[in-house]
PDB file of C-alpha atoms in Angstrom:
ATOM      1  CA  MET A1284     -98.430 100.542 -31.057  1.00 50.00           C
ATOM      2  CA  LYS A1285    -101.811 101.054 -32.715  1.00 50.00           C
ATOM      3  CA  LEU A1286    -100.200 103.324 -35.329  1.00 51.00           C
ATOM      4  CA  ILE A1287     -97.494 100.719 -36.034  1.00 49.00           C
ATOM      5  CA  LEU A1288    -100.089  97.988 -36.580  1.00 51.00           C
ATOM      6  CA  LYS A1289    -102.029 100.215 -38.955  1.00 52.00           C
ATOM      7  CA  HIS A1290     -98.942 100.953 -41.041  1.00 54.00           C
ATOM      8  CA  LEU A1291     -97.957  97.291 -41.148  1.00 51.00           C
ATOM      9  CA  ALA A1292    -101.370  96.313 -42.431  1.00 54.00           C
ATOM     10  CA  LEU A1293    -101.372  99.070 -45.019  1.00 53.00           C
ATOM     11  CA  ALA A1294     -98.052  97.796 -46.340  1.00 52.00           C
ATOM     12  CA  ALA A1295     -99.703  94.597 -47.521  1.00 50.00           C
ATOM     13  CA  MET A1296    -102.309  96.490 -49.505  1.00 50.00           C
ATOM     14  CA  ILE A1297    -100.214  99.244 -51.065  1.00 45.00           C
ATOM     15  CA  GLY A1298     -97.400  96.947 -52.192  1.00 47.00           C
ATOM     16  CA  LEU A1299     -94.692  99.378 -51.057  1.00 35.00           C
ATOM     17  CA  ALA A1300     -92.074  99.540 -48.315  1.00 32.00           C
ATOM     18  CA  LEU A1301     -93.358 100.150 -44.810  1.00 32.00           C
ATOM     19  CA  ILE A1302     -94.645 103.668 -44.326  1.00 32.00           C
ATOM     20  CA  PRO A1303     -92.179 105.670 -42.153  1.00 33.00           C
ATOM     21  CA  LEU A1304     -93.326 106.218 -38.607  1.00 31.00           C
ATOM     22  CA  GLY A1305     -93.276 109.432 -36.628  1.00 38.00           C
ATOM     23  CA  GLY A1306     -94.874 112.833 -37.147  1.00 39.00           C
ATOM     24  CA  SER A1307     -98.531 113.322 -37.920  1.00 41.00           C
ATOM     25  CA  LYS A1308    -100.241 110.080 -38.840  1.00 46.00           C
ATOM     26  CA  ASP A1309    -102.876 111.924 -40.877  1.00 45.00           C
ATOM     27  CA  SER A1310    -100.440 114.028 -42.888  1.00 42.00           C
ATOM     28  CA  GLN A1311     -98.170 111.019 -43.489  1.00 48.00           C
ATOM     29  CA  ALA A1312    -100.948 108.746 -44.649  1.00 46.00           C
ATOM     30  CA  ALA A1313    -102.321 111.400 -46.971  1.00 45.00           C
ATOM     31  CA  SER A1314     -98.907 111.982 -48.568  1.00 50.00           C
ATOM     32  CA  GLN A1315     -98.117 108.316 -49.266  1.00 61.00           C
ATOM     33  CA  PRO A1316     -98.912 106.917 -52.709  1.00 73.00           C
ATOM     34  CA  TYR A1317    -100.427 103.462 -52.933  1.00 81.00           C
ATOM     35  CA  VAL A1318    -101.008 100.866 -55.589  1.00 87.00           C
ATOM     36  CA  ARG A1319    -104.512 100.743 -57.016  1.00 92.00           C
ATOM     37  CA  SER A1320    -105.120  97.029 -57.272  1.00 96.00           C
ATOM     38  CA  THR A1321    -108.102  94.701 -57.339  1.00 97.00           C
ATOM     39  CA  THR A1322    -106.189  92.114 -55.276  1.00 97.00           C
ATOM     40  CA  PRO A1323    -108.009  91.500 -51.970  1.00 98.00           C
ATOM     41  CA  THR A1324    -106.311  91.657 -48.568  1.00 97.00           C
ATOM     42  CA  LEU A1325    -107.456  89.129 -45.954  1.00 98.00           C
ATOM     43  CA  PHE A1326    -107.014  89.812 -42.230  1.00 98.00           C
ATOM     44  CA  PHE A1327    -106.734  86.870 -39.802  1.00 98.00           C
ATOM     45  CA  HIS A1328    -107.030  87.623 -36.089  1.00 97.00           C
ATOM     46  CA  GLY A1329    -105.260  85.967 -33.178  1.00 95.00           C
ATOM     47  CA  TRP A1330    -106.152  83.380 -30.546  1.00 94.00           C
ATOM     48  CA  GLY A1331    -109.382  84.067 -28.679  1.00 96.00           C
ATOM     49  CA  SER A1332    -110.029  87.170 -30.741  1.00 96.00           C
ATOM     50  CA  SER A1333    -112.402  88.142 -33.544  1.00 97.00           C
ATOM     51  CA  ALA A1334    -112.756  90.359 -36.593  1.00 96.00           C
ATOM     52  CA  ARG A1335    -113.329  93.283 -34.234  1.00 96.00           C
ATOM     53  CA  ALA A1336    -109.577  93.295 -33.592  1.00 94.00           C
ATOM     54  CA  GLU A1337    -109.045  94.045 -37.285  1.00 94.00           C
ATOM     55  CA  GLU A1338    -111.479  96.927 -37.581  1.00 95.00           C
ATOM     56  CA  GLN A1339    -109.166  99.685 -36.407  1.00 93.00           C
ATOM     57  CA  MET A1340    -106.634  98.819 -39.131  1.00 94.00           C
ATOM     58  CA  THR A1341    -109.161  98.257 -41.883  1.00 96.00           C
ATOM     59  CA  ASN A1342    -111.162 101.384 -41.088  1.00 95.00           C
ATOM     60  CA  TYR A1343    -107.922 103.363 -41.053  1.00 94.00           C
ATOM     61  CA  ALA A1344    -107.307 102.250 -44.642  1.00 93.00           C
ATOM     62  CA  ARG A1345    -110.813 103.261 -45.646  1.00 95.00           C
ATOM     63  CA  ARG A1346    -110.622 106.657 -43.953  1.00 93.00           C
ATOM     64  CA  HIS A1347    -107.451 107.494 -45.874  1.00 91.00           C
ATOM     65  CA  GLY A1348    -108.776 106.499 -49.254  1.00 92.00           C
ATOM     66  CA  VAL A1349    -106.877 103.250 -49.746  1.00 94.00           C
ATOM     67  CA  THR A1350    -110.130 101.341 -50.190  1.00 96.00           C
ATOM     68  CA  LYS A1351    -113.873 101.816 -50.072  1.00 96.00           C
ATOM     69  CA  THR A1352    -114.650  98.126 -49.716  1.00 98.00           C
ATOM     70  CA  ILE A1353    -114.544  96.144 -46.473  1.00 98.00           C
ATOM     71  CA  VAL A1354    -116.470  92.876 -46.121  1.00 98.00           C
ATOM     72  CA  GLN A1355    -116.441  90.143 -43.499  1.00 98.00           C
ATOM     73  CA  ALA A1356    -116.098  86.390 -43.895  1.00 98.00           C
ATOM     74  CA  ASP A1357    -117.554  84.608 -40.879  1.00 98.00           C
ATOM     75  CA  VAL A1358    -116.196  81.067 -40.530  1.00 98.00           C
ATOM     76  CA  SER A1359    -118.104  78.503 -38.492  1.00 98.00           C
ATOM     77  CA  ALA A1360    -116.376  75.847 -36.402  1.00 97.00           C
ATOM     78  CA  ALA A1361    -117.166  73.393 -39.207  1.00 98.00           C
ATOM     79  CA  GLY A1362    -115.498  75.659 -41.776  1.00 98.00           C
ATOM     80  CA  LYS A1363    -118.612  77.066 -43.440  1.00 98.00           C
ATOM     81  CA  VAL A1364    -118.050  80.622 -44.680  1.00 98.00           C
ATOM     82  CA  THR A1365    -120.835  83.195 -44.468  1.00 98.00           C
ATOM     83  CA  TRP A1366    -120.311  86.530 -46.202  1.00 98.00           C
ATOM     84  CA  HIS A1367    -121.371  89.916 -44.873  1.00 98.00           C
ATOM     85  CA  GLY A1368    -121.109  92.571 -47.558  1.00 98.00           C
ATOM     86  CA  THR A1369    -120.227  92.347 -51.230  1.00 98.00           C
ATOM     87  CA  ILE A1370    -117.081  93.130 -53.215  1.00 98.00           C
ATOM     88  CA  LYS A1371    -118.135  94.805 -56.432  1.00 98.00           C
ATOM     89  CA  ALA A1372    -116.332  93.994 -59.673  1.00 97.00           C
ATOM     90  CA  GLY A1373    -113.293  96.223 -60.049  1.00 97.00           C
ATOM     91  CA  ALA A1374    -113.244  97.316 -56.385  1.00 98.00           C
ATOM     92  CA  ILE A1375    -109.898  98.872 -55.470  1.00 97.00           C
ATOM     93  CA  ASN A1376    -107.878  97.257 -52.665  1.00 97.00           C
ATOM     94  CA  PRO A1377    -110.828  95.336 -51.191  1.00 98.00           C
ATOM     95  CA  ILE A1378    -110.428  94.083 -47.628  1.00 98.00           C
ATOM     96  CA  ILE A1379    -111.814  90.872 -46.145  1.00 98.00           C
ATOM     97  CA  GLU A1380    -112.020  90.725 -42.354  1.00 98.00           C
ATOM     98  CA  VAL A1381    -111.977  87.070 -41.339  1.00 98.00           C
ATOM     99  CA  ASN A1382    -113.907  86.119 -38.217  1.00 98.00           C
ATOM    100  CA  LEU A1383    -113.260  82.627 -36.843  1.00 98.00           C
ATOM    101  CA  GLN A1384    -116.039  81.371 -34.580  1.00 98.00           C
ATOM    102  CA  ASN A1385    -113.662  78.672 -33.330  1.00 97.00           C
ATOM    103  CA  ASN A1386    -111.078  81.204 -32.226  1.00 97.00           C
ATOM    104  CA  LYS A1387    -109.312  78.827 -29.823  1.00 96.00           C
ATOM    105  CA  SER A1388    -108.862  75.915 -32.218  1.00 95.00           C
ATOM    106  CA  VAL A1389    -105.359  75.265 -30.844  1.00 91.00           C
ATOM    107  CA  THR A1390    -105.033  75.138 -27.068  1.00 88.00           C
ATOM    108  CA  GLY A1391    -101.307  74.391 -26.782  1.00 81.00           C
ATOM    109  CA  ARG A1392    -102.020  71.240 -24.812  1.00 84.00           C
ATOM    110  CA  GLU A1393    -102.331  68.928 -27.827  1.00 85.00           C
ATOM    111  CA  ALA A1394     -99.993  65.928 -28.001  1.00 86.00           C
ATOM    112  CA  ASP A1395     -99.415  66.733 -31.690  1.00 86.00           C
ATOM    113  CA  LEU A1396     -99.236  70.520 -31.662  1.00 83.00           C
ATOM    114  CA  ALA A1397     -98.035  70.776 -35.263  1.00 85.00           C
ATOM    115  CA  GLY A1398    -100.941  68.608 -36.346  1.00 90.00           C
ATOM    116  CA  ALA A1399    -103.341  70.853 -34.450  1.00 91.00           C
ATOM    117  CA  TYR A1400    -102.024  73.934 -36.247  1.00 90.00           C
ATOM    118  CA  ALA A1401    -102.180  72.129 -39.591  1.00 92.00           C
ATOM    119  CA  LYS A1402    -105.828  71.296 -38.927  1.00 95.00           C
ATOM    120  CA  SER A1403    -106.510  74.851 -37.813  1.00 95.00           C
ATOM    121  CA  SER A1404    -105.046  76.169 -41.073  1.00 96.00           C
ATOM    122  CA  ASN A1405    -108.001  74.583 -42.845  1.00 97.00           C
ATOM    123  CA  TYR A1406    -109.935  77.674 -41.780  1.00 98.00           C
ATOM    124  CA  VAL A1407    -107.585  79.768 -43.931  1.00 98.00           C
ATOM    125  CA  LYS A1408    -108.146  77.461 -46.879  1.00 98.00           C
ATOM    126  CA  ALA A1409    -111.899  77.561 -46.322  1.00 98.00           C
ATOM    127  CA  VAL A1410    -111.912  81.351 -46.643  1.00 98.00           C
ATOM    128  CA  VAL A1411    -109.517  81.392 -49.601  1.00 98.00           C
ATOM    129  CA  THR A1412    -111.500  78.827 -51.574  1.00 98.00           C
ATOM    130  CA  ALA A1413    -114.830  80.464 -50.700  1.00 98.00           C
ATOM    131  CA  MET A1414    -113.437  83.823 -51.823  1.00 98.00           C
ATOM    132  CA  GLN A1415    -112.172  82.296 -55.049  1.00 98.00           C
ATOM    133  CA  LYS A1416    -115.519  80.642 -55.757  1.00 98.00           C
ATOM    134  CA  ARG A1417    -117.523  83.773 -54.970  1.00 98.00           C
ATOM    135  CA  TYR A1418    -115.331  86.386 -56.657  1.00 98.00           C
ATOM    136  CA  GLY A1419    -112.845  84.566 -58.882  1.00 98.00           C
ATOM    137  CA  PHE A1420    -109.746  86.221 -57.405  1.00 98.00           C
ATOM    138  CA  THR A1421    -106.438  84.725 -58.564  1.00 97.00           C
ATOM    139  CA  THR A1422    -104.148  86.718 -56.233  1.00 97.00           C
ATOM    140  CA  MET A1423    -104.355  87.796 -52.598  1.00 97.00           C
ATOM    141  CA  ASN A1424    -102.553  89.543 -49.742  1.00 97.00           C
ATOM    142  CA  LEU A1425    -102.553  88.061 -46.240  1.00 97.00           C
ATOM    143  CA  VAL A1426    -102.275  89.858 -42.900  1.00 96.00           C
ATOM    144  CA  GLY A1427    -102.032  87.801 -39.728  1.00 96.00           C
ATOM    145  CA  HIS A1428    -101.882  88.648 -36.054  1.00 95.00           C
ATOM    146  CA  SER A1429    -100.423  86.265 -33.454  1.00 92.00           C
ATOM    147  CA  MET A1430    -101.892  82.773 -33.979  1.00 92.00           C
ATOM    148  CA  GLY A1431    -103.337  83.927 -37.292  1.00 95.00           C
ATOM    149  CA  ASN A1432     -99.763  83.945 -38.573  1.00 93.00           C
ATOM    150  CA  LEU A1433     -99.244  80.251 -37.812  1.00 92.00           C
ATOM    151  CA  GLN A1434    -102.549  79.389 -39.422  1.00 95.00           C
ATOM    152  CA  ILE A1435    -101.356  81.252 -42.510  1.00 95.00           C
ATOM    153  CA  ALA A1436     -97.905  79.610 -42.358  1.00 92.00           C
ATOM    154  CA  TYR A1437     -99.350  76.102 -42.215  1.00 92.00           C
ATOM    155  CA  TYR A1438    -101.747  76.953 -45.040  1.00 95.00           C
ATOM    156  CA  LEU A1439     -98.860  78.196 -47.191  1.00 94.00           C
ATOM    157  CA  ALA A1440     -96.705  75.164 -46.394  1.00 90.00           C
ATOM    158  CA  THR A1441     -99.375  72.917 -47.885  1.00 91.00           C
ATOM    159  CA  ASN A1442    -101.130  75.042 -50.486  1.00 94.00           C
ATOM    160  CA  ALA A1443     -98.945  77.909 -51.690  1.00 90.00           C
ATOM    161  CA  ASN A1444     -97.747  76.105 -54.811  1.00 89.00           C
ATOM    162  CA  ASP A1445    -101.175  74.831 -55.817  1.00 94.00           C
ATOM    163  CA  PRO A1446    -101.811  76.489 -59.215  1.00 95.00           C
ATOM    164  CA  HIS A1447    -105.543  76.147 -58.698  1.00 97.00           C
ATOM    165  CA  LEU A1448    -105.536  78.470 -55.671  1.00 97.00           C
ATOM    166  CA  PRO A1449    -104.965  82.244 -55.514  1.00 97.00           C
ATOM    167  CA  ARG A1450    -101.295  83.265 -55.513  1.00 96.00           C
ATOM    168  CA  LEU A1451     -99.867  85.124 -52.519  1.00 95.00           C
ATOM    169  CA  VAL A1452     -98.636  88.618 -53.470  1.00 94.00           C
ATOM    170  CA  HIS A1453     -97.870  90.278 -50.125  1.00 94.00           C
ATOM    171  CA  GLN A1454     -97.904  89.064 -46.532  1.00 93.00           C
ATOM    172  CA  VAL A1455     -97.684  91.008 -43.281  1.00 94.00           C
ATOM    173  CA  SER A1456     -97.033  89.206 -39.981  1.00 92.00           C
ATOM    174  CA  ILE A1457     -97.936  91.058 -36.791  1.00 93.00           C
ATOM    175  CA  ALA A1458     -96.562  89.445 -33.608  1.00 88.00           C
ATOM    176  CA  GLY A1459     -95.905  86.136 -35.362  1.00 82.00           C
ATOM    177  CA  HIS A1460     -94.428  83.631 -32.883  1.00 76.00           C
ATOM    178  CA  TYR A1461     -92.476  81.619 -35.449  1.00 70.00           C
ATOM    179  CA  ASN A1462     -89.768  80.748 -32.909  1.00 68.00           C
ATOM    180  CA  GLY A1463     -92.258  79.450 -30.370  1.00 66.00           C
ATOM    181  CA  LEU A1464     -94.115  80.875 -27.421  1.00 65.00           C
ATOM    182  CA  VAL A1465     -92.646  82.000 -24.121  1.00 62.00           C
ATOM    183  CA  GLY A1466     -92.461  78.929 -21.938  1.00 61.00           C
ATOM    184  CA  GLU A1467     -92.731  76.490 -24.825  1.00 62.00           C
ATOM    185  CA  ALA A1468     -90.258  73.626 -24.476  1.00 62.00           C
ATOM    186  CA  ASP A1469     -86.819  74.028 -26.108  1.00 63.00           C
ATOM    187  CA  THR A1470     -87.430  77.508 -27.568  1.00 62.00           C
ATOM    188  CA  GLU A1471     -84.449  79.011 -25.731  1.00 65.00           C
ATOM    189  CA  GLN A1472     -82.091  76.507 -27.397  1.00 67.00           C
ATOM    190  CA  ILE A1473     -83.052  77.442 -30.972  1.00 66.00           C
ATOM    191  CA  ASN A1474     -80.320  78.959 -33.153  1.00 67.00           C
ATOM    192  CA  LEU A1475     -80.681  80.184 -36.733  1.00 67.00           C
ATOM    193  CA  LEU A1476     -78.388  78.522 -39.264  1.00 67.00           C
ATOM    194  CA  GLY A1477     -77.301  79.143 -42.847  1.00 71.00           C
ATOM    195  CA  PRO A1478     -78.272  81.813 -45.391  1.00 74.00           C
ATOM    196  CA  HIS A1479     -81.984  81.093 -45.004  1.00 66.00           C
ATOM    197  CA  HIS A1480     -81.804  81.112 -41.170  1.00 63.00           C
ATOM    198  CA  ARG A1481     -83.164  77.625 -40.802  1.00 64.00           C
ATOM    199  CA  PRO A1482     -83.733  76.888 -37.104  1.00 64.00           C
ATOM    200  CA  SER A1483     -81.305  74.442 -35.504  1.00 61.00           C
ATOM    201  CA  THR A1484     -84.356  72.679 -34.104  1.00 62.00           C
ATOM    202  CA  PHE A1485     -88.082  73.195 -34.325  1.00 59.00           C
ATOM    203  CA  CYS A1486     -90.445  73.819 -31.460  1.00 58.00           C
ATOM    204  CA  GLN A1487     -93.651  71.821 -31.489  1.00 56.00           C
ATOM    205  CA  SER A1488     -95.862  74.675 -32.668  1.00 54.00           C
ATOM    206  CA  THR A1489     -93.850  75.542 -35.786  1.00 59.00           C
ATOM    207  CA  LYS A1490     -92.101  72.374 -36.936  1.00 56.00           C
ATOM    208  CA  GLY A1491     -94.745  71.635 -39.552  1.00 56.00           C
ATOM    209  CA  SER A1492     -94.709  75.126 -41.063  1.00 59.00           C
ATOM    210  CA  TRP A1493     -91.135  75.270 -42.378  1.00 55.00           C
ATOM    211  CA  GLY A1494     -92.326  74.350 -45.864  1.00 56.00           C
ATOM    212  CA  CYS A1495     -93.761  77.850 -46.213  1.00 57.00           C
ATOM    213  CA  ALA A1496     -90.173  79.177 -46.373  1.00 55.00           C
ATOM    214  CA  THR A1497     -89.921  77.914 -49.938  1.00 53.00           C
ATOM    215  CA  VAL A1498     -92.811  80.228 -50.822  1.00 54.00           C
ATOM    216  CA  PHE A1499     -90.538  83.209 -50.217  1.00 54.00           C
ATOM    217  CA  GLN A1500     -87.341  81.648 -51.546  1.00 53.00           C
ATOM    218  CA  HIS A1501     -89.008  80.432 -54.762  1.00 52.00           C
ATOM    219  CA  PRO A1502     -92.296  82.324 -55.177  1.00 54.00           C
ATOM    220  CA  ARG A1503     -94.889  80.949 -57.558  1.00 53.00           C
ATOM    221  CA  LYS A1504     -95.169  82.902 -60.787  1.00 52.00           C
ATOM    222  CA  TYR A1505     -97.668  82.984 -63.597  1.00 41.00           C
TER     223      TYR A1505
END
């Protein structure tokens, strides 16, 4: 499982198809080409977690020469971003590990669960805008794990087409619960309809994130 997560995360940075699994992980990683890009990749951890959960994936990328630059963006409960480390101009495939101090911002007991996730996605925007202000990046890759994926989805639903914000290039979702959580009301009755697999109904946690689907159907270009 750890190897799978590493390869999924690398896919966002190298801009290629997923690296085949099996065999020696060291020999495979060394033989795979990757795109040399200055676009940063941001990692968002899951519920109750921290940037430490991202370190195994990010350090794997550094060990195999994909990047030499890993920094951390620490986000306070109020949304203030504090940087640890610096991305030098022209750095190749820089990585930003996001650490949310309020790592349980959605409890699942909210009356308006979609609203809670929408509010929680402000942490994503806080990091993106702070990154843009500090470094001037106009593109980005996003990697999310578990609840980090819904924070990203709600951010994209509201902000993906804003020309004043960095454009999404690649996204990797690890354990994204887009069809609800086990035990969440009505999730077992959801069917996927039409060519874009629109859900027949939305569970409370994801109903406000469907707008992000247009990001992939009609990506922003410039």
